[in-house]
PDB file of C-alpha atoms and ligand atoms in Angstrom:
ATOM      1  CA  MET A   1     131.233  75.659 127.487  1.00 48.00           C
ATOM      2  CA  PRO A   2     129.004  79.231 126.768  1.00 55.00           C
ATOM      3  CA  SER A   3     129.822  81.338 123.934  1.00 74.00           C
ATOM      4  CA  ALA A   4     132.299  83.983 122.758  1.00 80.00           C
ATOM      5  CA  ARG A   5     129.594  84.060 119.548  1.00 85.00           C
ATOM      6  CA  ILE A   6     126.510  86.059 121.980  1.00 91.00           C
ATOM      7  CA  GLY A   7     125.099  88.336 119.693  1.00 95.00           C
ATOM      8  CA  PRO A   8     124.404  91.962 121.451  1.00 97.00           C
ATOM      9  CA  VAL A   9     122.456  91.032 124.744  1.00 96.00           C
ATOM     10  CA  ARG A  10     122.714  92.633 127.846  1.00 97.00           C
ATOM     11  CA  THR A  11     124.838  90.789 129.881  1.00 96.00           C
ATOM     12  CA  PRO A  12     127.334  89.886 128.327  1.00 96.00           C
ATOM     13  CA  PRO A  13     130.759  89.099 130.595  1.00 96.00           C
ATOM     14  CA  LYS A  14     132.407  90.845 132.163  1.00 96.00           C
ATOM     15  CA  ILE A  15     135.967  90.598 134.066  1.00 96.00           C
ATOM     16  CA  HIS A  16     137.993  92.711 137.085  1.00 96.00           C
ATOM     17  CA  LEU A  17     140.639  93.945 137.040  1.00 97.00           C
ATOM     18  CA  GLY A  18     141.837  95.897 139.503  1.00 97.00           C
ATOM     19  CA  ASP A  19     140.036  99.170 138.180  1.00 97.00           C
ATOM     20  CA  LEU A  20     139.243  98.335 135.341  1.00 98.00           C
ATOM     21  CA  THR A  21     136.001  96.809 133.918  1.00 98.00           C
ATOM     22  CA  ILE A  22     136.368  94.596 130.836  1.00 98.00           C
ATOM     23  CA  THR A  23     133.664  94.006 129.676  1.00 98.00           C
ATOM     24  CA  ALA A  24     132.972  90.798 126.448  1.00 97.00           C
ATOM     25  CA  LEU A  25     131.217  92.432 123.546  1.00 98.00           C
ATOM     26  CA  ASP A  26     130.669  90.322 120.027  1.00 98.00           C
ATOM     27  CA  GLY A  27     131.880  92.573 116.970  1.00 98.00           C
ATOM     28  CA  GLY A  28     130.139  89.892 114.193  1.00 97.00           C
ATOM     29  CA  GLY A  29     131.113  85.825 113.120  1.00 97.00           C
ATOM     30  CA  LEU A  30     132.733  84.667 110.562  1.00 97.00           C
ATOM     31  CA  TRP A  31     133.756  81.517 108.884  1.00 97.00           C
ATOM     32  CA  LEU A  32     136.865  81.768 107.345  1.00 97.00           C
ATOM     33  CA  ASP A  33     139.161  78.341 105.401  1.00 97.00           C
ATOM     34  CA  GLY A  34     140.319  76.177 107.564  1.00 98.00           C
ATOM     35  CA  GLY A  35     143.462  75.275 105.736  1.00 98.00           C
ATOM     36  CA  ALA A  36     143.636  79.026 105.346  1.00 97.00           C
ATOM     37  CA  MET A  37     144.036  79.051 109.698  1.00 98.00           C
ATOM     38  CA  PHE A  38     146.703  76.881 109.971  1.00 98.00           C
ATOM     39  CA  GLY A  39     148.873  76.857 107.847  1.00 97.00           C
ATOM     40  CA  ILE A  40     151.189  73.977 107.599  1.00 97.00           C
ATOM     41  CA  ILE A  41     149.238  71.826 109.893  1.00 98.00           C
ATOM     42  CA  PRO A  42     146.934  68.588 108.242  1.00 98.00           C
ATOM     43  CA  LYS A  43     143.464  68.574 108.875  1.00 98.00           C
ATOM     44  CA  PRO A  44     144.115  65.669 110.425  1.00 98.00           C
ATOM     45  CA  LEU A  45     145.556  67.355 113.141  1.00 98.00           C
ATOM     46  CA  TRP A  46     143.261  70.848 113.398  1.00 98.00           C
ATOM     47  CA  SER A  47     140.495  69.308 112.484  1.00 98.00           C
ATOM     48  CA  LYS A  48     140.067  67.583 116.073  1.00 97.00           C
ATOM     49  CA  LEU A  49     140.401  71.688 117.826  1.00 97.00           C
ATOM     50  CA  VAL A  50     137.668  72.329 115.947  1.00 97.00           C
ATOM     51  CA  GLN A  51     134.420  72.064 114.321  1.00 96.00           C
ATOM     52  CA  VAL A  52     134.290  72.645 109.884  1.00 97.00           C
ATOM     53  CA  ASP A  53     131.666  72.743 107.970  1.00 97.00           C
ATOM     54  CA  ALA A  54     131.212  71.392 104.461  1.00 97.00           C
ATOM     55  CA  PHE A  55     132.692  74.213 102.648  1.00 97.00           C
ATOM     56  CA  ASN A  56     135.951  73.369 104.429  1.00 97.00           C
ATOM     57  CA  ARG A  57     135.310  76.359 107.281  1.00 98.00           C
ATOM     58  CA  ILE A  58     135.964  77.389 110.899  1.00 98.00           C
ATOM     59  CA  PRO A  59     133.666  79.395 112.725  1.00 97.00           C
ATOM     60  CA  LEU A  60     135.664  82.863 114.662  1.00 98.00           C
ATOM     61  CA  ALA A  61     134.638  84.953 116.353  1.00 98.00           C
ATOM     62  CA  THR A  62     136.025  88.783 116.897  1.00 98.00           C
ATOM     63  CA  THR A  63     135.519  89.574 120.558  1.00 98.00           C
ATOM     64  CA  CYS A  64     135.764  93.673 121.608  1.00 98.00           C
ATOM     65  CA  PHE A  65     136.653  94.422 124.719  1.00 98.00           C
ATOM     66  CA  LEU A  66     134.845  97.391 126.949  1.00 98.00           C
ATOM     67  CA  THR A  67     137.087  98.372 129.467  1.00 98.00           C
ATOM     68  CA  GLU A  68     135.883 100.831 131.287  1.00 98.00           C
ATOM     69  CA  THR A  69     138.423 103.127 133.931  1.00 97.00           C
ATOM     70  CA  ALA A  70     138.651 106.665 135.958  1.00 94.00           C
ATOM     71  CA  GLY A  71     134.838 107.471 133.646  1.00 95.00           C
ATOM     72  CA  LYS A  72     136.109 106.452 130.159  1.00 98.00           C
ATOM     73  CA  LYS A  73     135.576 103.937 128.036  1.00 98.00           C
ATOM     74  CA  ILE A  74     138.481 102.454 125.716  1.00 98.00           C
ATOM     75  CA  LEU A  75     137.321  99.893 122.362  1.00 98.00           C
ATOM     76  CA  VAL A  76     139.525  97.335 122.149  1.00 98.00           C
ATOM     77  CA  GLU A  77     139.219  95.735 118.558  1.00 98.00           C
ATOM     78  CA  THR A  78     135.821  96.420 116.811  1.00 98.00           C
ATOM     79  CA  GLY A  79     135.815  93.190 114.991  1.00 98.00           C
ATOM     80  CA  THR A  80     134.639  92.796 111.441  1.00 98.00           C
ATOM     81  CA  GLY A  81     131.675  95.738 110.880  1.00 98.00           C
ATOM     82  CA  PRO A  82     128.510  95.327 108.837  1.00 98.00           C
ATOM     83  CA  ALA A  83     128.240  92.290 107.163  1.00 97.00           C
ATOM     84  CA  ALA A  84     126.146  95.850 105.070  1.00 96.00           C
ATOM     85  CA  LYS A  85     130.028  96.714 104.594  1.00 96.00           C
ATOM     86  CA  TYR A  86     130.752  93.578 102.446  1.00 96.00           C
ATOM     87  CA  ASP A  87     130.037  92.996  98.368  1.00 96.00           C
ATOM     88  CA  ASP A  88     127.442  89.444  97.702  1.00 97.00           C
ATOM     89  CA  LYS A  89     130.401  86.987  96.835  1.00 96.00           C
ATOM     90  CA  GLU A  90     132.301  88.222 100.000  1.00 95.00           C
ATOM     91  CA  GLN A  91     129.548  87.510 102.571  1.00 96.00           C
ATOM     92  CA  GLY A  92     129.109  84.391 101.084  1.00 96.00           C
ATOM     93  CA  PHE A  93     132.425  83.161 102.001  1.00 94.00           C
ATOM     94  CA  PHE A  94     132.982  84.456 105.346  1.00 97.00           C
ATOM     95  CA  SER A  95     128.832  84.008 106.264  1.00 97.00           C
ATOM     96  CA  PHE A  96     128.796  87.295 108.539  1.00 97.00           C
ATOM     97  CA  SER A  97     126.332  87.503 111.221  1.00 97.00           C
ATOM     98  CA  PRO A  98     124.208  90.085 110.897  1.00 96.00           C
ATOM     99  CA  TYR A  99     124.948  92.419 113.817  1.00 98.00           C
ATOM    100  CA  TRP A 100     128.090  94.718 114.391  1.00 98.00           C
ATOM    101  CA  ILE A 101     129.915  95.808 117.655  1.00 98.00           C
ATOM    102  CA  VAL A 102     127.559  98.565 117.543  1.00 98.00           C
ATOM    103  CA  ASN A 103     124.908  96.627 118.240  1.00 98.00           C
ATOM    104  CA  SER A 104     126.512  95.112 121.346  1.00 98.00           C
ATOM    105  CA  LEU A 105     127.751  98.394 121.954  1.00 98.00           C
ATOM    106  CA  GLU A 106     123.180  99.226 121.801  1.00 98.00           C
ATOM    107  CA  ALA A 107     123.011  96.070 124.353  1.00 98.00           C
ATOM    108  CA  ILE A 108     124.426  97.308 127.145  1.00 98.00           C
ATOM    109  CA  GLY A 109     122.917 101.570 126.225  1.00 98.00           C
ATOM    110  CA  VAL A 110     126.331 102.392 126.152  1.00 98.00           C
ATOM    111  CA  GLY A 111     125.563 104.364 122.076  1.00 98.00           C
ATOM    112  CA  ARG A 112     128.588 105.000 120.035  1.00 98.00           C
ATOM    113  CA  GLU A 113     129.104 108.539 121.038  1.00 98.00           C
ATOM    114  CA  GLU A 114     130.078 108.121 123.981  1.00 98.00           C
ATOM    115  CA  ILE A 115     133.196 105.635 123.577  1.00 98.00           C
ATOM    116  CA  ASP A 116     136.477 107.656 124.295  1.00 98.00           C
ATOM    117  CA  LEU A 117     139.747 106.002 122.933  1.00 98.00           C
ATOM    118  CA  VAL A 118     139.836 102.776 120.289  1.00 98.00           C
ATOM    119  CA  ILE A 119     142.842 100.572 119.998  1.00 98.00           C
ATOM    120  CA  LEU A 120     143.807  98.699 117.249  1.00 98.00           C
ATOM    121  CA  THR A 121     145.754  94.981 117.660  1.00 98.00           C
ATOM    122  CA  HIS A 122     146.005  95.089 113.615  1.00 98.00           C
ATOM    123  CA  LEU A 123     144.286  96.562 111.031  1.00 98.00           C
ATOM    124  CA  HIS A 124     143.199  93.565 109.042  1.00 98.00           C
ATOM    125  CA  PHE A 125     139.168  94.126 107.566  1.00 98.00           C
ATOM    126  CA  ASP A 126     137.947  91.272 110.895  1.00 98.00           C
ATOM    127  CA  HIS A 127     139.470  93.204 113.428  1.00 98.00           C
ATOM    128  CA  ALA A 128     139.432  97.400 111.851  1.00 98.00           C
ATOM    129  CA  GLY A 129     135.832  96.722 110.062  1.00 98.00           C
ATOM    130  CA  GLY A 130     133.793  98.235 112.748  1.00 98.00           C
ATOM    131  CA  GLY A 131     135.758 101.281 112.703  1.00 98.00           C
ATOM    132  CA  THR A 132     134.529 103.261 110.464  1.00 98.00           C
ATOM    133  CA  ILE A 133     130.831 102.967 109.233  1.00 98.00           C
ATOM    134  CA  ALA A 134     128.517 103.909 106.263  1.00 97.00           C
ATOM    135  CA  ASP A 135     128.235 108.272 106.433  1.00 96.00           C
ATOM    136  CA  GLY A 136     124.693 108.264 104.104  1.00 94.00           C
ATOM    137  CA  ARG A 137     126.287 110.161 101.690  1.00 95.00           C
ATOM    138  CA  GLY A 138     128.084 107.035  99.989  1.00 93.00           C
ATOM    139  CA  GLY A 139     131.613 107.058 101.719  1.00 96.00           C
ATOM    140  CA  TYR A 140     132.659 106.578 105.404  1.00 98.00           C
ATOM    141  CA  GLY A 141     133.173 108.045 108.965  1.00 98.00           C
ATOM    142  CA  PRO A 142     134.394 107.104 112.514  1.00 98.00           C
ATOM    143  CA  THR A 143     131.793 105.232 114.052  1.00 98.00           C
ATOM    144  CA  PHE A 144     133.498 105.673 117.260  1.00 98.00           C
ATOM    145  CA  PRO A 145     133.317 110.372 116.983  1.00 97.00           C
ATOM    146  CA  ARG A 146     134.469 111.486 119.780  1.00 98.00           C
ATOM    147  CA  ALA A 147     137.791 108.843 120.060  1.00 98.00           C
ATOM    148  CA  LYS A 148     141.645 108.995 118.705  1.00 98.00           C
ATOM    149  CA  TYR A 149     142.325 105.248 116.905  1.00 98.00           C
ATOM    150  CA  VAL A 150     145.560 104.492 118.335  1.00 98.00           C
ATOM    151  CA  VAL A 151     147.118 101.944 116.264  1.00 98.00           C
ATOM    152  CA  GLN A 152     151.178 101.256 115.494  1.00 98.00           C
ATOM    153  CA  ARG A 153     152.681 103.768 112.842  1.00 98.00           C
ATOM    154  CA  GLY A 154     154.476 100.319 111.574  1.00 98.00           C
ATOM    155  CA  GLU A 155     150.690  99.244 111.212  1.00 98.00           C
ATOM    156  CA  TRP A 156     149.500 101.251 109.328  1.00 98.00           C
ATOM    157  CA  GLU A 157     151.553 101.488 107.025  1.00 97.00           C
ATOM    158  CA  ASP A 158     151.753  98.803 105.802  1.00 97.00           C
ATOM    159  CA  ALA A 159     147.647  98.739 105.645  1.00 97.00           C
ATOM    160  CA  VAL A 160     148.179 101.942 103.671  1.00 96.00           C
ATOM    161  CA  THR A 161     151.212  99.598 100.894  1.00 95.00           C
ATOM    162  CA  GLY A 162     148.473  97.065 101.490  1.00 93.00           C
ATOM    163  CA  HIS A 163     151.643  95.233 102.064  1.00 92.00           C
ATOM    164  CA  ALA A 164     149.690  90.974 102.980  1.00 90.00           C
ATOM    165  CA  VAL A 165     149.876  88.115 102.101  1.00 87.00           C
ATOM    166  CA  MET A 166     145.997  87.902 102.492  1.00 83.00           C
ATOM    167  CA  SER A 167     144.533  90.773  98.984  1.00 79.00           C
ATOM    168  CA  GLY A 168     141.754  92.153 100.369  1.00 88.00           C
ATOM    169  CA  THR A 169     142.342  91.977 103.775  1.00 94.00           C
ATOM    170  CA  TYR A 170     143.081  96.252 104.303  1.00 97.00           C
ATOM    171  CA  ARG A 171     140.261  97.661 103.213  1.00 97.00           C
ATOM    172  CA  PRO A 172     140.081 101.460 101.990  1.00 97.00           C
ATOM    173  CA  GLN A 173     136.536 101.933 103.292  1.00 97.00           C
ATOM    174  CA  ASN A 174     139.098 101.048 106.901  1.00 98.00           C
ATOM    175  CA  LEU A 175     141.426 103.408 106.406  1.00 98.00           C
ATOM    176  CA  ALA A 176     141.333 106.515 104.786  1.00 97.00           C
ATOM    177  CA  PRO A 177     137.596 107.975 106.462  1.00 98.00           C
ATOM    178  CA  LEU A 178     140.304 107.649 110.414  1.00 98.00           C
ATOM    179  CA  GLU A 179     142.861 109.266 107.852  1.00 98.00           C
ATOM    180  CA  VAL A 180     140.845 111.842 106.412  1.00 98.00           C
ATOM    181  CA  ALA A 181     139.062 112.665 109.895  1.00 98.00           C
ATOM    182  CA  GLY A 182     142.117 113.239 112.033  1.00 98.00           C
ATOM    183  CA  VAL A 183     141.575 110.553 114.724  1.00 98.00           C
ATOM    184  CA  LEU A 184     144.075 108.577 114.531  1.00 98.00           C
ATOM    185  CA  SER A 185     146.750 108.549 116.964  1.00 98.00           C
ATOM    186  CA  LEU A 186     150.280 106.783 115.699  1.00 98.00           C
ATOM    187  CA  ILE A 187     152.618 105.387 118.445  1.00 96.00           C
ATOM    188  CA  GLY A 188     156.240 104.322 117.820  1.00 92.00           C
ATOM    189  CA  ASN A 189     157.439 100.727 118.066  1.00 89.00           C
ATOM    190  CA  ALA A 190     158.277 100.022 121.435  1.00 94.00           C
ATOM    191  CA  PRO A 191     155.243  99.345 124.525  1.00 96.00           C
ATOM    192  CA  ALA A 192     153.454 102.432 125.459  1.00 97.00           C
ATOM    193  CA  GLU A 193     151.307 103.938 128.707  1.00 97.00           C
ATOM    194  CA  ILE A 194     147.818 104.271 126.742  1.00 97.00           C
ATOM    195  CA  CYS A 195     145.692 105.398 129.665  1.00 95.00           C
ATOM    196  CA  PRO A 196     146.234 104.119 133.188  1.00 96.00           C
ATOM    197  CA  GLY A 197     145.820  99.552 132.821  1.00 97.00           C
ATOM    198  CA  ILE A 198     146.290  99.618 129.427  1.00 98.00           C
ATOM    199  CA  THR A 199     149.762  99.586 127.871  1.00 98.00           C
ATOM    200  CA  VAL A 200     150.170  98.332 124.302  1.00 98.00           C
ATOM    201  CA  ARG A 201     153.800  95.857 122.983  1.00 97.00           C
ATOM    202  CA  PRO A 202     154.611  95.275 119.609  1.00 97.00           C
ATOM    203  CA  MET A 203     153.770  91.564 118.733  1.00 97.00           C
ATOM    204  CA  PRO A 204     155.586  91.332 115.330  1.00 97.00           C
ATOM    205  CA  GLY A 205     153.883  88.085 113.707  1.00 98.00           C
ATOM    206  CA  HIS A 206     150.804  87.692 112.403  1.00 97.00           C
ATOM    207  CA  THR A 207     152.805  91.214 111.212  1.00 97.00           C
ATOM    208  CA  ARG A 208     155.271  93.573 111.012  1.00 97.00           C
ATOM    209  CA  HIS A 209     153.421  95.156 113.677  1.00 98.00           C
ATOM    210  CA  GLN A 210     150.908  93.838 114.810  1.00 98.00           C
ATOM    211  CA  GLN A 211     150.760  95.089 118.970  1.00 98.00           C
ATOM    212  CA  ALA A 212     149.489  93.101 122.337  1.00 98.00           C
ATOM    213  CA  VAL A 213     147.218  95.158 124.429  1.00 98.00           C
ATOM    214  CA  ILE A 214     147.715  94.752 128.387  1.00 98.00           C
ATOM    215  CA  PHE A 215     145.241  95.394 130.940  1.00 98.00           C
ATOM    216  CA  GLU A 216     147.562  95.468 134.534  1.00 98.00           C
ATOM    217  CA  SER A 217     144.852  97.659 137.946  1.00 98.00           C
ATOM    218  CA  GLY A 218     145.468  96.526 141.675  1.00 96.00           C
ATOM    219  CA  GLY A 219     148.019  93.655 140.692  1.00 96.00           C
ATOM    220  CA  LYS A 220     146.228  91.724 138.098  1.00 96.00           C
ATOM    221  CA  ARG A 221     146.713  91.326 134.895  1.00 97.00           C
ATOM    222  CA  ALA A 222     145.043  90.306 131.512  1.00 98.00           C
ATOM    223  CA  ILE A 223     147.273  90.558 127.641  1.00 98.00           C
ATOM    224  CA  LEU A 224     145.064  89.958 124.479  1.00 98.00           C
ATOM    225  CA  PRO A 225     148.112  89.162 121.708  1.00 98.00           C
ATOM    226  CA  GLY A 226     145.773  90.150 118.788  1.00 97.00           C
ATOM    227  CA  ASP A 227     146.524  87.053 115.971  1.00 98.00           C
ATOM    228  CA  LEU A 228     149.747  85.549 117.619  1.00 98.00           C
ATOM    229  CA  MET A 229     146.902  82.917 118.627  1.00 97.00           C
ATOM    230  CA  PRO A 230     143.349  83.574 117.488  1.00 98.00           C
ATOM    231  CA  THR A 231     141.339  80.470 118.243  1.00 98.00           C
ATOM    232  CA  ALA A 232     142.422  78.213 121.464  1.00 97.00           C
ATOM    233  CA  ALA A 233     143.120  75.782 118.819  1.00 97.00           C
ATOM    234  CA  HIS A 234     146.617  77.839 118.230  1.00 97.00           C
ATOM    235  CA  ALA A 235     147.940  76.978 121.410  1.00 95.00           C
ATOM    236  CA  GLY A 236     150.751  74.344 119.852  1.00 94.00           C
ATOM    237  CA  LEU A 237     153.280  75.885 118.661  1.00 94.00           C
ATOM    238  CA  ARG A 238     153.641  75.205 114.952  1.00 95.00           C
ATOM    239  CA  TYR A 239     149.942  75.746 114.727  1.00 97.00           C
ATOM    240  CA  ASN A 240     150.740  79.461 112.565  1.00 97.00           C
ATOM    241  CA  MET A 241     148.270  80.842 110.013  1.00 97.00           C
ATOM    242  CA  ALA A 242     149.010  80.619 106.593  1.00 96.00           C
ATOM    243  CA  TYR A 243     148.498  84.779 107.123  1.00 95.00           C
ATOM    244  CA  ASP A 244     150.626  85.305 109.059  1.00 97.00           C
ATOM    245  CA  LEU A 245     153.687  87.294 107.294  1.00 96.00           C
ATOM    246  CA  LEU A 246     156.301  86.064 109.713  1.00 97.00           C
ATOM    247  CA  PRO A 247     154.979  82.553 110.860  1.00 97.00           C
ATOM    248  CA  PHE A 248     158.564  81.968 113.069  1.00 98.00           C
ATOM    249  CA  GLU A 249     158.435  84.404 114.600  1.00 98.00           C
ATOM    250  CA  ASN A 250     155.324  84.240 115.434  1.00 98.00           C
ATOM    251  CA  MET A 251     155.974  81.052 116.819  1.00 97.00           C
ATOM    252  CA  VAL A 252     159.168  82.341 119.071  1.00 98.00           C
ATOM    253  CA  ASN A 253     156.671  85.541 120.832  1.00 98.00           C
ATOM    254  CA  LYS A 254     154.183  82.231 121.337  1.00 97.00           C
ATOM    255  CA  LYS A 255     156.330  80.464 122.867  1.00 96.00           C
ATOM    256  CA  ALA A 256     157.799  83.899 124.494  1.00 96.00           C
ATOM    257  CA  LEU A 257     154.112  84.689 126.251  1.00 97.00           C
ATOM    258  CA  LEU A 258     152.843  80.797 126.920  1.00 96.00           C
ATOM    259  CA  GLU A 259     156.016  80.679 129.316  1.00 95.00           C
ATOM    260  CA  GLU A 260     155.536  84.175 130.651  1.00 94.00           C
ATOM    261  CA  LEU A 261     151.759  83.467 131.162  1.00 95.00           C
ATOM    262  CA  ALA A 262     152.311  80.194 132.582  1.00 93.00           C
ATOM    263  CA  GLY A 263     155.226  81.585 135.155  1.00 86.00           C
ATOM    264  CA  LYS A 264     152.274  84.319 136.264  1.00 89.00           C
ATOM    265  CA  GLY A 265     149.445  83.379 136.292  1.00 86.00           C
ATOM    266  CA  ASP A 266     148.083  85.937 134.341  1.00 96.00           C
ATOM    267  CA  LEU A 267     144.970  85.555 132.019  1.00 97.00           C
ATOM    268  CA  LEU A 268     145.011  85.802 127.993  1.00 98.00           C
ATOM    269  CA  PHE A 269     142.831  86.825 125.959  1.00 98.00           C
ATOM    270  CA  ILE A 270     142.027  85.276 122.707  1.00 98.00           C
ATOM    271  CA  GLY A 271     139.415  87.391 120.468  1.00 97.00           C
ATOM    272  CA  GLN A 272     138.607  84.736 117.799  1.00 98.00           C
ATOM    273  CA  ASP A 273     138.206  81.255 119.836  1.00 97.00           C
ATOM    274  CA  PRO A 274     134.093  80.607 118.928  1.00 96.00           C
ATOM    275  CA  ALA A 275     133.326  79.865 122.268  1.00 95.00           C
ATOM    276  CA  GLU A 276     135.568  81.440 125.023  1.00 96.00           C
ATOM    277  CA  PHE A 277     137.422  84.925 125.448  1.00 97.00           C
ATOM    278  CA  CYS A 278     139.235  83.874 128.728  1.00 97.00           C
ATOM    279  CA  TRP A 279     142.053  81.669 129.675  1.00 97.00           C
ATOM    280  CA  ARG A 280     144.995  81.092 131.491  1.00 96.00           C
ATOM    281  CA  SER A 281     147.996  79.171 130.136  1.00 95.00           C
ATOM    282  CA  SER A 282     150.101  75.833 132.192  1.00 95.00           C
ATOM    283  CA  GLN A 283     153.322  74.598 131.068  1.00 93.00           C
ATOM    284  CA  ALA A 284     154.592  70.812 131.494  1.00 91.00           C
ATOM    285  CA  GLN A 285     156.930  68.375 129.751  1.00 87.00           C
ATOM    286  CA  GLY A 286     157.861  71.665 127.635  1.00 82.00           C
ATOM    287  CA  ARG A 287     154.308  71.587 125.956  1.00 88.00           C
ATOM    288  CA  PHE A 288     152.022  74.804 126.710  1.00 92.00           C
ATOM    289  CA  SER A 289     148.121  74.255 127.091  1.00 93.00           C
ATOM    290  CA  LEU A 290     145.569  76.661 127.883  1.00 96.00           C
ATOM    291  CA  ALA A 291     142.170  76.655 130.367  1.00 96.00           C
ATOM    292  CA  PRO A 292     139.200  78.416 130.312  1.00 95.00           C
ATOM    293  CA  VAL A 293     138.265  81.242 133.252  1.00 95.00           C
ATOM    294  CA  ASN A 294     134.922  80.646 134.139  1.00 85.00           C
ATOM    295  CA  THR A 295     133.377  84.315 134.201  1.00 81.00           C
ATOM    296  CA  ALA A 296     130.593  83.041 133.602  1.00 69.00           C
TER     297      ALA A 296
HETATM  298 ZN1   ZN B   1     145.391  89.790 111.843  1.00 91.30          ZN
END
């Protein structure tokens, strides 16, 4: 199985959906506590599904989706940001990759000033960390200076007030510089078309106001549900994270999404699975299973 933690490479996997060309880019890997990542599920069960290190951590990708359509470049998710954004203790906990989304974009010849729009499923550090960059004066500014950043208004409000169970996941250096630069595009709690071929849909559970991103063109469709299901090992309905604010709601929304995808045969993008980002859902005898889609 190819890895989603591929680093900056010249030929990352691409998917074509009608008029959309979607390139899966590595926004930086990290390691998180396996127990926290699987909530109420006992280790003897979850540890059969994932790699576990001596510190009980599991590897995660932060896949970002560069979508090109009608001459525009839209970046969905921004990954962890550079390891330099984190203190020594955090770098020890998380063992970040020595690269971030800007390096992965550079590897395919795309400069950060070329990005027209950024869409974030939510604002936790491993999704929004690549959205701001050191400005050389001790502060931060938007990494993608020409882009508007599309975020749910409720998610923004929860982020700036620190409404989370994981302390420090909403980091001021990932938030305030976007507000100061006037690049935020805060949207309401309803499905919305962001540009032709890309819509967002509220997908609460992991956070109260997380949004899923739906890519649709030429009769083909893919959905990125953010951390509703961070890895394929979270396909079990009760395999929620201890970080989830609303675990029951996450479970209900996961079931509904897997049912919808299994019925239609659409693609499921799973952003933090360390092995694969593109999957299909199927249902048999009330259970869902996921199969990777070959994107090579
Ligand atoms: Zn999250």
